[in-house]
Short mmCIF file of C-alpha atoms and ligand atoms in Angstrom, two decimals:
data_model
loop_
_atom_site.label_atom_id
_atom_site.label_comp_id
_atom_site.label_asym_id
_atom_site.label_seq_id
_atom_site.Cartn_x
_atom_site.Cartn_y
_atom_site.Cartn_z
CA UNK A 1 -24.48 16.56 6.29
CA UNK A 2 -23.08 13.36 7.15
CA UNK A 3 -19.18 13.63 6.78
CA UNK A 4 -16.76 10.91 6.27
CA UNK A 5 -15.11 9.29 9.37
CA UNK A 6 -12.15 11.42 10.68
CA UNK A 7 -8.69 10.22 9.13
CA UNK A 8 -10.41 8.59 6.07
CA UNK A 9 -10.31 9.74 2.46
CA UNK A 10 -12.83 9.48 -0.37
CA UNK A 11 -11.10 8.77 -3.82
CA UNK A 12 -13.20 10.27 -6.47
CA UNK A 13 -10.42 9.40 -9.10
CA UNK A 14 -8.72 6.04 -8.52
CA UNK A 15 -6.84 5.89 -11.93
CA UNK A 16 -3.39 6.85 -10.39
CA UNK A 17 -3.87 4.42 -7.45
CA UNK A 18 -5.05 1.51 -9.98
CA UNK A 19 -1.84 2.32 -12.24
CA UNK A 20 0.22 1.84 -8.95
CA UNK A 21 -1.38 -1.41 -8.13
CA UNK A 22 -1.52 -2.60 -11.52
CA UNK A 23 2.18 -1.93 -11.99
CA UNK A 24 3.09 -3.28 -8.54
CA UNK A 25 1.19 -6.62 -9.28
CA UNK A 26 3.04 -6.83 -12.73
CA UNK A 27 6.54 -6.24 -11.08
CA UNK A 28 5.79 -8.80 -8.31
CA UNK A 29 4.76 -11.46 -10.96
CA UNK A 30 8.32 -11.14 -12.37
CA UNK A 31 9.77 -12.03 -9.11
CA UNK A 32 7.29 -15.15 -8.89
CA UNK A 33 5.03 -13.83 -6.23
CA UNK A 34 1.30 -14.84 -6.14
CA UNK A 35 -1.63 -12.58 -4.89
CA UNK A 36 -3.78 -13.72 -1.99
CA UNK A 37 -6.31 -11.93 0.14
CA UNK A 38 -7.18 -12.34 3.79
CA UNK A 39 -10.07 -10.93 5.97
CA UNK A 40 -9.94 -7.27 7.22
CA UNK A 41 -11.24 -8.30 10.41
CA UNK A 42 -8.98 -10.55 12.65
CA UNK A 43 -9.06 -11.69 16.31
CA UNK A 44 -7.49 -8.89 18.30
CA UNK A 45 -5.06 -11.58 19.98
CA UNK A 46 -3.43 -12.00 16.76
CA UNK A 47 -1.96 -8.53 16.81
CA UNK A 48 -1.39 -8.48 20.66
CA UNK A 49 0.82 -11.56 20.25
CA UNK A 50 2.91 -10.74 17.13
CA UNK A 51 3.28 -6.91 17.23
CA UNK A 52 3.72 -6.77 20.85
CA UNK A 53 1.60 -5.14 23.74
CA UNK A 54 4.05 -2.32 24.19
CA UNK A 55 4.05 -1.12 20.43
CA UNK A 56 2.09 2.17 19.67
CA UNK A 57 0.01 0.34 17.28
CA UNK A 58 -1.40 -2.28 19.68
CA UNK A 59 -1.36 0.05 22.84
CA UNK A 60 -3.01 2.94 21.17
CA UNK A 61 -4.13 2.45 17.59
CA UNK A 62 -6.42 -0.46 17.44
CA UNK A 63 -9.74 -0.25 16.09
CA UNK A 64 -11.57 -3.03 18.31
CA UNK A 65 -14.96 -4.09 17.70
CA UNK A 66 -16.93 -4.97 20.81
CA UNK A 67 -17.64 -8.69 20.98
CA UNK A 68 -20.96 -9.63 20.81
CA UNK A 69 -22.62 -12.49 23.19
CA UNK A 70 -22.13 -15.25 20.69
CA UNK A 71 -18.53 -13.90 19.67
CA UNK A 72 -16.57 -14.20 22.85
CA UNK A 73 -13.35 -13.34 21.35
CA UNK A 74 -12.55 -9.54 20.64
CA UNK A 75 -11.91 -8.75 17.11
CA UNK A 76 -10.39 -5.81 15.35
CA UNK A 77 -9.85 -4.01 11.99
CA UNK A 78 -6.49 -5.13 10.75
CA UNK A 79 -3.64 -2.67 11.68
CA UNK A 80 -1.33 -4.39 9.32
CA UNK A 81 -1.12 -7.32 7.09
CA UNK A 82 1.88 -9.55 8.01
CA UNK A 83 0.42 -11.06 10.95
CA UNK A 84 -2.72 -12.09 8.94
CA UNK A 85 -0.68 -13.88 6.34
CA UNK A 86 1.42 -15.70 8.98
CA UNK A 87 -2.12 -16.81 10.50
CA UNK A 88 -3.22 -17.71 7.03
CA UNK A 89 -0.15 -19.66 6.55
CA UNK A 90 -0.50 -21.68 9.77
CA UNK A 91 -4.06 -22.03 9.56
CA UNK A 92 -4.39 -23.38 6.01
CA UNK A 93 -1.26 -25.55 6.53
CA UNK A 94 0.63 -24.36 3.37
CA UNK A 95 3.64 -26.74 3.30
CA UNK A 96 5.45 -25.34 0.11
CA UNK A 97 8.28 -22.77 1.14
CA UNK A 98 9.38 -20.31 0.37
CA UNK A 99 5.73 -19.04 0.19
CA UNK A 100 6.04 -15.84 -2.06
CA UNK A 101 2.97 -13.92 -1.57
CA UNK A 102 1.50 -10.62 -1.70
CA UNK A 103 -1.76 -8.93 -0.44
CA UNK A 104 -3.10 -5.36 -0.79
CA UNK A 105 -5.91 -3.55 0.80
CA UNK A 106 -7.07 -1.29 3.54
CA UNK A 107 -5.54 -1.20 6.95
CA UNK A 108 -6.69 0.70 10.05
CA UNK A 109 -4.74 2.79 13.04
CA UNK A 110 -6.38 4.98 15.30
CA UNK A 111 -3.42 7.68 14.70
CA UNK A 112 -3.75 11.43 14.73
CA UNK A 113 -4.51 12.33 11.10
CA UNK A 114 -2.05 14.58 9.18
CA UNK A 115 -0.55 14.68 5.60
CA UNK A 116 0.40 11.04 4.80
CA UNK A 117 -1.11 9.73 7.95
CA UNK A 118 -4.61 8.30 8.15
CA UNK A 119 -6.83 6.11 10.17
CA UNK A 120 -7.91 4.00 7.26
CA UNK A 121 -4.98 3.74 4.62
CA UNK A 122 -3.92 1.04 2.25
CA UNK A 123 -0.99 -1.18 1.98
CA UNK A 124 0.68 -3.24 -0.29
CA UNK A 125 2.14 -6.10 1.77
CA UNK A 126 4.74 -8.54 0.24
CA UNK A 127 6.18 -11.74 2.12
CA UNK A 128 8.52 -14.57 1.63
CA UNK A 129 7.50 -17.08 4.30
CA UNK A 130 10.14 -19.67 4.83
CA UNK A 131 13.60 -18.54 3.64
CA UNK A 132 16.31 -18.20 6.09
CA UNK A 133 19.03 -16.93 3.90
CA UNK A 134 20.12 -13.43 3.92
CA UNK A 135 20.47 -13.58 0.11
CA UNK A 136 16.63 -13.48 0.03
CA UNK A 137 16.66 -10.11 1.75
CA UNK A 138 19.16 -8.62 -0.79
CA UNK A 139 17.00 -9.74 -3.60
CA UNK A 140 13.73 -8.59 -1.82
CA UNK A 141 15.21 -5.04 -1.20
CA UNK A 142 16.64 -4.87 -4.80
CA UNK A 143 13.14 -5.99 -5.83
CA UNK A 144 11.44 -3.08 -4.19
CA UNK A 145 14.14 -0.48 -4.98
CA UNK A 146 13.86 -1.46 -8.80
CA UNK A 147 10.01 -1.03 -8.64
CA UNK A 148 10.06 2.49 -7.00
CA UNK A 149 13.22 3.61 -9.29
CA UNK A 150 12.31 1.96 -12.53
CA UNK A 151 8.65 1.32 -12.77
CA UNK A 152 7.49 4.27 -10.83
CA UNK A 153 10.49 6.43 -11.72
CA UNK A 154 10.81 7.87 -8.19
CA UNK A 155 14.47 8.82 -7.43
CA UNK A 156 14.02 11.14 -4.45
CA UNK A 157 14.21 8.52 -1.66
CA UNK A 158 16.83 6.80 0.54
CA UNK A 159 17.19 3.27 1.64
CA UNK A 160 17.57 2.98 5.46
CA UNK A 161 19.13 -0.34 6.71
CA UNK A 162 19.85 -1.89 9.98
CA UNK A 163 20.46 -5.29 11.34
CA UNK A 164 18.81 -6.29 14.66
CA UNK A 165 20.91 -9.78 14.99
CA UNK A 166 19.56 -12.80 16.58
CA UNK A 167 17.46 -13.38 19.67
CA UNK A 168 20.72 -13.39 21.74
CA UNK A 169 22.13 -10.48 20.08
CA UNK A 170 18.81 -8.36 20.88
CA UNK A 171 18.92 -9.74 24.62
CA UNK A 172 22.46 -8.37 24.94
CA UNK A 173 21.41 -5.19 23.22
CA UNK A 174 18.49 -4.61 25.44
CA UNK A 175 20.74 -4.76 28.45
CA UNK A 176 23.24 -2.26 26.92
CA UNK A 177 20.38 0.16 26.05
CA UNK A 178 18.69 -0.29 29.53
CA UNK A 179 22.40 0.51 31.23
CA UNK A 180 22.56 3.46 28.87
CA UNK A 181 19.11 4.82 30.00
CA UNK A 182 19.95 4.18 33.69
CA UNK A 183 22.79 6.64 33.51
CA UNK A 184 22.22 9.46 35.83
CA UNK A 185 22.93 11.92 33.01
CA UNK A 186 20.50 10.30 30.63
CA UNK A 187 17.53 8.97 32.65
CA UNK A 188 16.03 12.36 33.69
CA UNK A 189 16.02 13.67 29.98
CA UNK A 190 13.70 10.91 28.70
CA UNK A 191 9.95 11.06 28.84
CA UNK A 192 7.65 9.01 31.11
CA UNK A 193 6.61 6.60 28.17
CA UNK A 194 10.19 5.95 27.57
CA UNK A 195 10.96 5.24 31.35
CA UNK A 196 8.10 2.81 31.35
CA UNK A 197 9.27 1.24 27.95
CA UNK A 198 12.83 0.82 29.62
CA UNK A 199 11.56 -1.65 31.93
CA UNK A 200 8.72 -3.45 29.86
CA UNK A 201 10.18 -3.33 26.27
CA UNK A 202 13.22 -1.09 25.97
CA UNK A 203 13.77 -1.32 22.05
CA UNK A 204 10.43 0.48 21.75
CA UNK A 205 12.06 3.74 23.17
CA UNK A 206 13.55 4.27 19.69
CA UNK A 207 9.92 4.62 18.30
CA UNK A 208 9.36 7.70 20.54
CA UNK A 209 8.40 10.60 18.49
CA UNK A 210 9.44 13.03 21.21
CA UNK A 211 12.39 15.12 19.73
CA UNK A 212 14.22 15.59 22.98
CA UNK A 213 14.16 11.77 23.46
CA UNK A 214 15.51 11.31 19.93
CA UNK A 215 18.15 13.60 20.67
CA UNK A 216 19.28 11.54 23.61
CA UNK A 217 19.19 8.29 21.57
CA UNK A 218 21.62 9.60 18.98
CA UNK A 219 24.12 8.66 21.62
CA UNK A 220 22.63 5.11 22.49
CA UNK A 221 24.62 2.18 21.82
CA UNK A 222 24.17 0.61 18.30
CA UNK A 223 23.30 -3.12 17.75
CA UNK A 224 25.56 -4.01 14.89
CA UNK A 225 28.69 -3.24 16.89
CA UNK A 226 27.94 -6.23 19.16
CA UNK A 227 26.65 -8.93 16.79
CA UNK A 228 27.36 -12.65 17.25
CA UNK A 229 30.00 -14.00 14.84
CA UNK A 230 27.31 -15.70 12.59
CA UNK A 231 24.96 -12.46 12.53
CA UNK A 232 27.97 -10.29 11.80
CA UNK A 233 28.74 -12.25 8.73
CA UNK A 234 25.12 -12.12 7.60
CA UNK A 235 25.21 -8.31 8.04
CA UNK A 236 28.38 -8.09 6.00
CA UNK A 237 27.15 -10.40 3.24
CA UNK A 238 23.97 -8.29 2.89
CA UNK A 239 25.67 -5.05 2.55
CA UNK A 240 27.90 -6.58 0.10
CA UNK A 241 25.34 -8.17 -2.05
CA UNK A 242 23.39 -4.98 -2.07
CA UNK A 243 26.26 -3.17 -3.25
CA UNK A 244 26.84 -5.79 -6.08
CA UNK A 245 23.03 -5.43 -6.99
CA UNK A 246 23.49 -1.60 -7.19
CA UNK A 247 21.41 -0.64 -4.20
CA UNK A 248 22.44 2.49 -2.38
CA UNK A 249 21.59 2.36 1.35
CA UNK A 250 22.24 4.26 4.22
CA UNK A 251 23.24 2.59 7.72
CA UNK A 252 20.60 3.69 10.20
CA UNK A 253 21.83 2.14 13.60
CA UNK A 254 18.67 3.20 15.36
CA UNK A 255 15.94 1.84 12.95
CA UNK A 256 13.95 -0.50 14.85
CA UNK A 257 10.61 -0.57 12.89
CA UNK A 258 7.91 0.02 15.77
CA UNK A 259 6.93 -3.70 15.95
CA UNK A 260 8.27 -6.54 17.94
CA UNK A 261 8.45 -9.17 15.57
CA UNK A 262 11.56 -8.17 13.42
CA UNK A 263 14.96 -9.87 13.76
CA UNK A 264 18.06 -9.24 11.67
CA UNK A 265 17.46 -7.31 8.36
CA UNK A 266 15.20 -3.97 8.85
CA UNK A 267 14.85 -1.58 6.16
CA UNK A 268 12.83 1.64 5.41
CA UNK A 269 12.32 3.55 2.06
CA UNK A 270 12.06 7.25 2.99
CA UNK A 271 11.37 10.22 0.61
CA UNK A 272 12.06 13.77 1.33
CA UNK A 273 8.88 14.84 -0.71
CA UNK A 274 6.66 13.54 1.99
CA UNK A 275 7.60 15.89 5.02
CA UNK A 276 7.13 14.45 8.62
CA UNK A 277 5.72 11.07 7.28
CA UNK A 278 8.49 10.40 5.07
CA UNK A 279 8.63 6.39 5.29
CA UNK A 280 6.61 5.02 2.24
CA UNK A 281 7.64 1.47 2.71
CA UNK A 282 9.29 -0.52 5.56
CA UNK A 283 10.07 -4.07 6.49
CA UNK A 284 12.55 -6.60 7.53
CA UNK A 285 13.05 -10.12 8.69
CA UNK A 286 10.88 -12.09 11.14
CA UNK A 287 12.35 -15.51 11.81
CA UNK A 288 10.24 -16.51 14.83
CA UNK A 289 6.82 -15.40 14.16
CA UNK A 290 5.21 -18.50 12.50
CA UNK A 291 6.31 -20.32 15.47
CA UNK A 292 5.31 -17.71 18.00
CA UNK A 293 1.69 -17.62 16.35
CA UNK A 294 1.26 -21.41 16.82
CA UNK A 295 3.04 -22.90 13.60
CA UNK A 296 4.89 -26.19 14.22
CA UNK A 297 8.20 -25.01 13.42
CA UNK A 298 10.01 -21.64 12.88
CA UNK A 299 9.84 -20.35 9.12
CA UNK A 300 12.36 -17.66 8.87
CA UNK A 301 10.77 -14.98 6.61
CA UNK A 302 11.21 -11.65 5.33
CA UNK A 303 8.34 -9.10 4.25
CA UNK A 304 7.57 -5.61 3.66
CA UNK A 305 4.62 -3.26 3.59
CA UNK A 306 4.40 -0.22 1.18
CA UNK A 307 1.85 2.54 1.94
CA UNK A 308 -0.16 3.21 -1.01
CA UNK A 309 -1.42 6.75 0.01
CA UNK A 310 2.26 7.99 0.75
CA UNK A 311 3.44 6.42 -2.59
CA UNK A 312 0.41 8.34 -4.36
CA UNK A 313 1.92 11.67 -2.85
CA UNK A 314 5.45 10.88 -3.84
CA UNK A 315 4.08 10.18 -7.42
CA UNK A 316 2.01 13.26 -7.38
CA UNK A 317 5.29 15.29 -6.63
CA UNK A 318 7.09 14.09 -9.71
CA UNK A 319 7.40 16.64 -12.37
CA UNK A 320 6.32 14.54 -15.30
CA UNK A 321 2.87 13.09 -15.01
CA UNK A 322 2.19 9.58 -15.26
CA UNK A 323 0.66 8.20 -18.80
CA UNK A 324 -2.49 6.70 -17.31
CA UNK A 325 -4.22 4.05 -19.66
CA UNK A 326 -6.23 6.04 -22.22
CA UNK A 327 -10.09 5.35 -21.97
CA UNK A 328 -11.96 4.08 -24.95
CA UNK A 329 -13.74 6.50 -27.09
CA UNK A 330 -17.00 7.31 -25.79
CA UNK A 331 -20.29 7.76 -27.81
CA UNK A 332 -23.30 9.31 -26.64
CA UNK A 333 -26.73 8.73 -27.93
CA UNK A 334 -28.92 11.74 -27.95
CA UNK A 335 -32.86 11.18 -28.43
CA UNK A 336 -34.24 14.78 -29.39
CA UNK A 337 -37.68 14.09 -27.69
CA UNK A 338 -39.31 11.81 -25.46
CA UNK A 339 -40.60 9.68 -28.50
CA UNK A 340 -37.04 8.73 -29.42
CA UNK A 341 -35.94 7.68 -25.90
CA UNK A 342 -36.58 3.86 -26.41
CA UNK A 343 -34.95 3.72 -29.82
CA UNK A 344 -31.88 5.55 -28.32
CA UNK A 345 -31.93 3.01 -25.44
CA UNK A 346 -31.73 0.22 -28.02
CA UNK A 347 -29.27 1.93 -30.27
CA UNK A 348 -26.98 2.33 -27.35
CA UNK A 349 -27.59 -1.04 -26.06
CA UNK A 350 -26.53 -2.44 -29.47
CA UNK A 351 -23.24 -0.51 -29.33
CA UNK A 352 -22.42 -1.78 -25.80
CA UNK A 353 -23.10 -5.54 -27.06
CA UNK A 354 -20.69 -4.73 -29.72
CA UNK A 355 -17.93 -3.85 -27.42
CA UNK A 356 -18.27 0.20 -27.74
CA UNK A 357 -18.42 2.55 -24.96
CA UNK A 358 -21.62 4.36 -24.90
CA UNK A 359 -23.96 6.48 -22.62
CA UNK A 360 -27.53 7.58 -23.52
CA UNK A 361 -29.30 10.67 -22.16
CA UNK A 362 -32.76 9.70 -21.03
CA UNK A 363 -33.67 12.66 -18.82
CA UNK A 364 -35.29 14.73 -21.51
CA UNK A 365 -32.73 17.43 -21.73
CA UNK A 366 -32.70 20.03 -24.50
CA UNK A 367 -30.30 19.24 -27.56
CA UNK A 368 -28.10 22.14 -26.42
CA UNK A 369 -27.78 20.90 -22.72
CA UNK A 370 -27.04 17.27 -24.12
CA UNK A 371 -24.20 18.68 -26.24
CA UNK A 372 -22.69 20.62 -23.31
CA UNK A 373 -22.82 17.38 -21.20
CA UNK A 374 -21.43 15.24 -23.97
CA UNK A 375 -18.60 17.89 -24.26
CA UNK A 376 -17.84 17.72 -20.57
CA UNK A 377 -17.77 13.97 -20.58
CA UNK A 378 -15.07 14.01 -23.25
CA UNK A 379 -17.48 12.28 -25.72
CA UNK A 380 -15.97 11.51 -29.14
CA UNK A 381 -19.08 10.95 -31.23
CA UNK A 382 -22.90 12.00 -30.53
CA UNK A 383 -25.55 9.94 -32.18
CA UNK A 384 -28.52 11.94 -32.64
CA UNK A 385 -31.96 10.49 -33.07
CA UNK A 386 -34.78 12.85 -33.82
CA UNK A 387 -38.22 12.26 -35.62
CA UNK A 388 -36.79 12.03 -39.06
CA UNK A 389 -33.84 9.54 -37.98
CA UNK A 390 -36.51 7.60 -36.42
CA UNK A 391 -38.60 7.23 -39.69
CA UNK A 392 -35.58 6.74 -41.77
CA UNK A 393 -33.97 4.16 -39.56
CA UNK A 394 -30.88 6.55 -39.49
CA UNK A 395 -28.98 8.22 -36.78
CA UNK A 396 -27.00 11.41 -37.27
CA UNK A 397 -23.38 10.90 -36.19
CA UNK A 398 -21.65 14.09 -35.12
CA UNK A 399 -17.91 13.93 -34.58
CA UNK A 400 -17.24 16.22 -31.63
CA UNK A 401 -13.44 16.29 -32.18
CA UNK A 402 -13.87 17.81 -35.74
CA UNK A 403 -17.28 18.97 -35.91
CA UNK A 404 -18.21 16.93 -39.12
CA UNK A 405 -21.45 14.98 -39.23
CA UNK A 406 -22.95 12.24 -41.28
CA UNK A 407 -26.30 10.29 -41.58
CA UNK A 408 -25.54 6.64 -41.24
CA UNK A 409 -28.10 3.65 -41.36
CA UNK A 410 -28.83 2.32 -37.74
CA UNK A 411 -27.85 -1.16 -38.96
CA UNK A 412 -24.29 0.30 -40.12
CA UNK A 413 -23.47 2.53 -37.03
CA UNK A 414 -21.35 0.06 -35.24
CA UNK A 415 -19.23 -0.68 -38.29
CA UNK A 416 -19.00 3.13 -38.99
CA UNK A 417 -17.99 3.68 -35.43
CA UNK A 418 -15.52 1.00 -35.38
CA UNK A 419 -13.74 2.24 -38.70
P1 AMP B 1 4.32 0.03 8.99
O1 AMP B 1 3.52 -1.10 9.01
O2 AMP B 1 4.19 0.80 10.32
O3 AMP B 1 5.66 -0.19 8.84
O4 AMP B 1 4.05 0.86 7.72
C1 AMP B 1 4.34 0.44 6.70
C2 AMP B 1 3.76 1.48 5.69
O5 AMP B 1 2.56 1.88 5.71
C3 AMP B 1 4.69 2.63 5.94
O6 AMP B 1 5.93 3.02 5.34
C4 AMP B 1 3.77 3.96 5.37
O7 AMP B 1 3.89 4.13 4.00
C5 AMP B 1 2.32 3.27 5.43
N1 AMP B 1 1.70 3.82 6.75
C6 AMP B 1 1.83 3.32 8.04
N2 AMP B 1 0.98 4.23 8.73
C7 AMP B 1 0.31 5.06 8.01
C8 AMP B 1 -0.88 5.77 8.26
N3 AMP B 1 -1.31 6.16 9.23
N4 AMP B 1 -1.37 6.56 7.21
C9 AMP B 1 -0.85 6.34 5.94
N5 AMP B 1 0.07 5.35 5.70
C10 AMP B 1 0.76 4.74 6.64
#
């Protein structure tokens, strides 16, 4: 047996996923976002330059596709969508800002699979490219909160918030964290990877999954205590506006979000029904990514990615099930013998042409077995065509919900079923 690739999933029923996607799209439309689509394969360099070489995603988790002779540049399966959107913004010379767009689809990370962590998963990615105001951040977080809380009726989550300041603030902060790590009582306690990160890209130590490192970092300096005046004013304004918008959040001073491109606002939505992989949505500001990826000028931006699989887990944990869209009534056409199969095919075709949902049994099953199958399929009406019906140009219509049956002329059957 050929089995699926490790860390991937088969979805044999996508109704809940479709519900989530349809409602997300509807919600984003209310906030004036437009859907776009970008490729799943991208140049490897795009993520090396944007996420950063020292991040877990780029250093350990990329699905790299070997370059062929004619394709010199290495390509990869996208591990996230923000960088692709920024590339698309630059490459397509989008000039109208703020560019409020979203994209959803599969992303790939070579992680150790566990509940809520897959190697192929799906993200809903939402971005506002070219909007420097922190007011945008407040609106953005409120928009997500409203979707999770009001549209999906999820209420067992927390919004974790931090502020990473401007480039100068982060440079000062890196220095303070490095000094902290170099302390003789601290350095021996951290893992070897964190020791390397200390010298190469020190803020990445906060991504370390090692519990003993995490314990040490509880005492690490926080960035918000040393923000410059302008950033401090923005951080205070953000908190005030979120309060005015009735968004409850928890300040999380060590939230740095695993990727290098973030500046200023960072946030994560975290649910206690998810276990270890508790974050189901995360994002923040990336004020310099457009110019870092070759854009003519900086376009301060904010974005977020929501993990669809994790949202589905949170939705499934809800007590009250979601009311998924009802399927149209199914009509099953049953030829009693081989001789009626062609007529059955034509009757089913007529129903389908008139917008009725119909299936036809063409495998020569016994009547008993066809009824059993129709029942299992949840059919509403069975249209039985035997020798007599063929001769009389009728069908016997049996209502499987109440067991009644009637003989109806073939030419009247659509009107009868639509009644
Ligand atoms: P990130 O781009 O790492 O901030 O991830 C954004 C969201 O994607 C997270 O909040 C998760 O919901 C989801 N996510 C990230 N990695 C995985 C994974 N390996 N499997 C499933 N969902 C994931």
